[in-house]
Amino acid sequence: MATSISQASPLRSVSCPSRNHLKVLLSSTGSSGGNWVRCSMSSISAAASYASLRVSGFRIYGAKPLMSRRSLPHKRAWFIRCATIEEIEAEKSMIEEDVKQRMEKTIETVRSNFNSIRTGRANPAMLDKVGVEYYGTPVSLKSIAQISSPDASSLMIQPYDKSSLKVIEKAIVSSDLGLTPNNDGEVIRLTLPQLTSERRKELSKLVAKQAEEGKVAIRNIRRDALKAYEKLEKEKKLSEDNVKDLSSDLQKLTDDYMKKIDSVYKQKEKELLTV
């Protein structure tokens, strides 16, 4: 069980190099440094997540003592707060949940980026990233209009407020879609021209780049989780074997999300290269 110390005590951490001796780190309030004191253990008792430790016969280690020998009583009791199994499990669960949420969000981002890249077939999702300045406020196009696909090569945009037709038209022209809107005063129609072979290859490279960026994001999430586990190990809340097992599970989860990225990438690439 790991130990951390209550704020009222100068005792910061404890280790047991032998059966009858403890190694105690003393530090002043707000200090990150400290001095190790080797103490002869007189008695130790515990209740809930707190332990009362009484020591005697100490020896100070450290170049800059925080207090003199005379200022330390020959015998003294300290209260040590110990991290419970429940608290450690809660920290592990928090890390695992954060990893899954971030990895899932990464997959959603990759899918969203892919959907915004036009293929040979009309898809309303192509307009997901088009932003419109609506009464001075930037909003997404899909939040102020109904977007549909009447056929395989066209899109129709019907705004909830007809006065927004002009700003929607302007937003589409300013986007990187390369489409020319046809505004008839009621709706806006977009006709998708056939992609050239060269353009398909360019878009295929863009999709591959976005897929790799998604994988990098997944690896970074794995790295952050490993650092969090290593921190728990340094705090003596996890053993080396615990960290190895958790790292193995984390790698399996990482591999699963890598496969998901590969899957959505291959599907998008197929759509791009299909004439």
Coordinates of C-alpha atoms in Angstrom, one line a residue:
M1 CA 0.0 0.0 0.0
A2 CA 1.3 3.4 -0.9
T3 CA 1.7 6.2 1.7
S4 CA 1.2 9.9 1.5
I5 CA 1.2 12.3 4.5
S6 CA -1.5 14.5 6.0
Q7 CA -0.8 18.3 5.5
A8 CA -0.5 18.9 9.2
S9 CA 2.6 16.7 9.5
P10 CA 6.2 17.3 8.3
L11 CA 6.4 13.7 7.4
R12 CA 6.3 13.2 3.6
S13 CA 7.0 9.6 2.8
V14 CA 8.0 6.4 4.4
S15 CA 9.9 3.2 3.3
C16 CA 10.9 0.2 5.2
P17 CA 14.5 -0.9 4.5
S18 CA 14.5 -3.4 7.3
R19 CA 12.0 -5.0 9.7
N20 CA 12.6 -2.7 12.6
H21 CA 13.6 0.5 10.9
L22 CA 11.9 2.9 8.6
K23 CA 13.2 5.6 6.3
V24 CA 11.3 8.8 6.7
L25 CA 11.4 11.9 4.5
L26 CA 10.9 15.2 6.4
S27 CA 10.0 18.4 4.6
S28 CA 8.8 21.8 5.5
T29 CA 5.3 23.0 4.3
G30 CA 5.3 23.8 0.6
S31 CA 8.8 22.4 0.1
S32 CA 9.5 19.8 -2.5
G33 CA 12.8 18.9 -0.9
G34 CA 13.5 17.2 2.4
N35 CA 15.8 15.1 4.5
W36 CA 15.8 11.4 5.0
V37 CA 15.7 10.3 8.7
R38 CA 16.4 6.7 9.6
C39 CA 14.2 5.8 12.6
S40 CA 13.9 2.9 14.9
M41 CA 10.2 1.8 14.8
S42 CA 8.6 1.8 18.2
S43 CA 5.0 1.1 17.3
I44 CA 2.6 1.4 14.4
S45 CA -1.1 1.0 14.3
A46 CA -3.7 1.6 11.7
A47 CA -7.4 2.6 11.3
A48 CA -9.2 3.0 8.0
S49 CA -6.7 4.7 5.6
Y50 CA -4.6 6.3 8.4
A51 CA -1.7 4.9 10.3
S52 CA -0.2 6.2 13.5
L53 CA 3.6 5.7 13.6
R54 CA 5.7 6.1 16.8
V55 CA 9.5 6.2 16.2
S56 CA 12.7 6.7 18.2
G57 CA 16.4 6.7 17.6
F58 CA 16.6 8.7 14.4
R59 CA 19.5 9.7 12.1
I60 CA 19.4 12.6 9.7
Y61 CA 20.6 12.3 6.0
G62 CA 20.9 15.3 3.7
A63 CA 23.2 18.2 2.9
K64 CA 20.8 20.9 4.2
P65 CA 18.9 19.8 7.3
L66 CA 15.5 21.3 7.6
M67 CA 15.7 21.0 11.4
S68 CA 18.4 20.2 13.9
R69 CA 18.7 17.0 15.9
R70 CA 17.9 19.0 19.1
S71 CA 14.6 20.3 17.6
L72 CA 13.5 16.7 16.9
P73 CA 12.1 14.9 19.9
H74 CA 13.6 11.6 20.9
K75 CA 10.2 10.0 20.4
R76 CA 7.4 11.2 18.2
A77 CA 4.2 10.0 16.6
W78 CA 3.3 10.9 13.0
F79 CA 0.1 10.3 11.2
I80 CA 0.5 8.7 7.7
R81 CA -2.3 8.7 5.2
C82 CA -2.3 5.5 3.1
A83 CA -3.9 5.2 -0.3
T84 CA -6.6 2.6 -0.1
I85 CA -7.1 -0.2 -2.7
E86 CA -10.4 1.6 -3.7
E87 CA -8.5 4.9 -4.3
I88 CA -5.8 3.2 -6.4
E89 CA -8.5 1.3 -8.4
A90 CA -10.3 4.6 -8.9
E91 CA -7.2 6.3 -10.3
K92 CA -6.6 3.3 -12.7
S93 CA -10.2 3.4 -13.9
M94 CA -9.9 7.2 -14.4
I95 CA -6.8 6.7 -16.6
E96 CA -8.5 3.9 -18.6
E97 CA -11.7 5.8 -19.1
D98 CA -9.8 8.9 -20.3
V99 CA -7.8 6.8 -22.8
K100 CA -10.9 5.2 -24.3
Q101 CA -12.7 8.6 -24.5
R102 CA -9.8 10.3 -26.2
M103 CA -9.2 7.4 -28.6
E104 CA -12.9 7.3 -29.5
K105 CA -12.8 11.0 -30.1
T106 CA -9.8 10.6 -32.4
I107 CA -11.7 8.1 -34.5
E108 CA -14.6 10.5 -34.7
T109 CA -12.3 13.3 -35.9
V110 CA -10.8 11.0 -38.5
R111 CA -14.2 10.1 -39.8
S112 CA -15.3 13.7 -39.8
N113 CA -12.2 14.7 -41.8
F114 CA -12.8 11.9 -44.3
N115 CA -16.5 12.9 -44.7
S116 CA -15.6 16.4 -45.6
I117 CA -13.5 15.2 -48.6
R118 CA -15.6 14.8 -51.6
T119 CA -15.7 11.6 -53.6
G120 CA -17.4 10.8 -56.9
R121 CA -20.8 10.5 -55.0
A122 CA -22.7 13.3 -53.4
N123 CA -22.8 13.1 -49.6
P124 CA -24.3 15.7 -47.2
A125 CA -21.5 15.1 -44.8
M126 CA -19.2 16.9 -47.3
L127 CA -20.6 20.2 -46.0
D128 CA -20.1 19.4 -42.3
K129 CA -17.1 21.7 -42.0
V130 CA -18.6 24.6 -43.9
G131 CA -19.1 27.6 -41.5
V132 CA -21.5 30.4 -42.0
E133 CA -21.5 33.9 -40.5
Y134 CA -25.2 34.0 -39.4
Y135 CA -26.2 37.4 -37.9
G136 CA -22.6 38.1 -36.8
T137 CA -22.2 34.6 -35.2
P138 CA -20.2 31.8 -36.8
V139 CA -22.3 28.6 -37.0
S140 CA -22.1 25.4 -38.9
L141 CA -24.1 25.2 -42.2
K142 CA -25.9 22.0 -41.1
S143 CA -27.3 23.9 -38.0
I144 CA -29.2 26.4 -40.1
A145 CA -30.2 24.4 -43.1
Q146 CA -31.5 21.0 -44.2
I147 CA -29.0 19.3 -46.5
S148 CA -30.1 16.4 -48.8
S149 CA -28.8 14.5 -51.8
P150 CA -31.5 14.3 -54.5
D151 CA -29.3 12.1 -56.6
A152 CA -25.7 10.7 -56.8
S153 CA -24.2 13.9 -58.2
S154 CA -26.0 16.8 -56.5
L155 CA -26.8 18.3 -53.1
M156 CA -29.7 20.5 -52.1
I157 CA -29.5 23.0 -49.3
Q158 CA -32.8 24.4 -47.9
P159 CA -32.2 27.0 -45.1
Y160 CA -34.6 27.3 -42.2
D161 CA -34.4 31.1 -42.7
K162 CA -34.5 32.1 -46.4
S163 CA -32.7 35.4 -45.6
S164 CA -29.6 33.3 -44.9
L165 CA -29.3 32.1 -48.6
K166 CA -26.8 34.8 -49.5
V167 CA -24.4 34.1 -46.6
I168 CA -24.7 30.4 -47.2
E169 CA -23.8 30.9 -50.8
K170 CA -20.8 33.1 -49.9
A171 CA -19.6 30.5 -47.4
I172 CA -19.7 27.7 -50.0
V173 CA -17.8 29.8 -52.5
S174 CA -15.2 30.6 -49.8
S175 CA -14.7 27.0 -48.8
D176 CA -12.2 24.6 -50.4
L177 CA -14.9 22.4 -51.8
G178 CA -14.4 23.8 -55.3
L179 CA -18.2 23.8 -56.0
T180 CA -20.3 26.5 -57.6
P181 CA -23.7 27.1 -55.8
N182 CA -26.9 27.7 -57.7
N183 CA -29.2 29.9 -55.7
D184 CA -32.8 30.1 -57.0
G185 CA -34.1 32.2 -54.1
E186 CA -35.6 29.1 -52.4
V187 CA -32.8 26.6 -52.1
I188 CA -29.2 26.2 -53.1
R189 CA -28.2 23.4 -55.4
L190 CA -24.7 22.0 -55.8
T191 CA -23.7 19.8 -58.7
L192 CA -20.6 17.7 -58.2
P193 CA -18.4 17.4 -61.3
Q194 CA -16.7 14.1 -62.0
L195 CA -13.3 13.8 -60.3
T196 CA -10.3 13.5 -62.6
S197 CA -7.8 10.7 -62.1
E198 CA -5.2 13.2 -61.0
R199 CA -7.6 14.8 -58.5
R200 CA -8.5 11.4 -57.1
K201 CA -4.9 10.6 -56.4
E202 CA -4.4 13.9 -54.7
L203 CA -7.3 13.3 -52.4
S204 CA -6.1 9.8 -51.8
K205 CA -2.8 11.2 -50.5
L206 CA -4.7 13.7 -48.3
V207 CA -6.7 10.9 -46.8
A208 CA -3.6 8.9 -46.1
K209 CA -2.0 11.9 -44.4
Q210 CA -5.1 12.4 -42.2
A211 CA -5.1 8.7 -41.3
E212 CA -1.5 8.9 -40.2
E213 CA -2.3 12.0 -38.1
G214 CA -5.0 10.0 -36.4
K215 CA -2.5 7.2 -35.6
V216 CA 0.0 9.7 -34.2
A217 CA -2.8 11.0 -31.9
I218 CA -3.6 7.4 -30.7
R219 CA 0.1 6.8 -30.0
N220 CA 0.3 10.1 -28.0
I221 CA -2.7 9.0 -25.9
R222 CA -1.0 5.7 -25.2
R223 CA 2.2 7.6 -24.2
D224 CA 0.2 9.9 -21.8
A225 CA -1.4 6.8 -20.2
L226 CA 2.0 5.1 -19.7
K227 CA 3.3 8.2 -18.0
A228 CA 0.3 8.2 -15.7
Y229 CA 0.9 4.5 -14.8
E230 CA 4.6 5.1 -14.2
K231 CA 3.7 8.0 -11.9
L232 CA 1.5 5.6 -9.8
E233 CA 4.4 3.2 -9.7
K234 CA 6.8 5.9 -8.4
E235 CA 4.2 6.7 -5.8
K236 CA 4.3 3.0 -4.8
K237 CA 0.6 2.7 -5.7
L238 CA 1.3 0.1 -8.4
S239 CA 4.0 -2.6 -8.6
E240 CA 6.2 -3.1 -11.6
D241 CA 4.2 -6.2 -12.5
N242 CA 1.0 -4.1 -12.3
V243 CA 2.4 -1.6 -14.7
K244 CA 3.5 -4.3 -17.1
D245 CA 0.0 -5.8 -17.2
L246 CA -1.6 -2.5 -17.6
S247 CA 0.8 -1.5 -20.4
S248 CA 0.0 -4.8 -22.1
D249 CA -3.7 -4.1 -22.0
L250 CA -3.1 -0.5 -23.1
Q251 CA -1.1 -1.8 -26.2
K252 CA -4.0 -4.1 -27.1
L253 CA -6.5 -1.2 -26.9
T254 CA -4.1 0.9 -29.0
D255 CA -3.8 -1.8 -31.6
D256 CA -7.6 -2.1 -31.8
Y257 CA -8.0 1.7 -32.5
M258 CA -5.2 1.5 -35.0
K259 CA -7.2 -1.1 -36.9
K260 CA -10.3 1.1 -36.7
I261 CA -8.3 3.9 -38.4
D262 CA -7.0 1.5 -41.1
S263 CA -10.6 0.3 -41.7
V264 CA -12.1 3.8 -42.2
Y265 CA -9.1 4.8 -44.3
K266 CA -9.4 1.8 -46.7
Q267 CA -13.1 2.5 -47.1
K268 CA -12.5 6.1 -47.9
E269 CA -9.7 5.3 -50.3
K270 CA -12.0 2.8 -52.1
E271 CA -14.7 5.5 -52.5
L272 CA -12.1 7.9 -53.9
L273 CA -10.6 5.6 -56.4
T274 CA -13.9 4.1 -57.6
V275 CA -15.0 5.8 -60.8

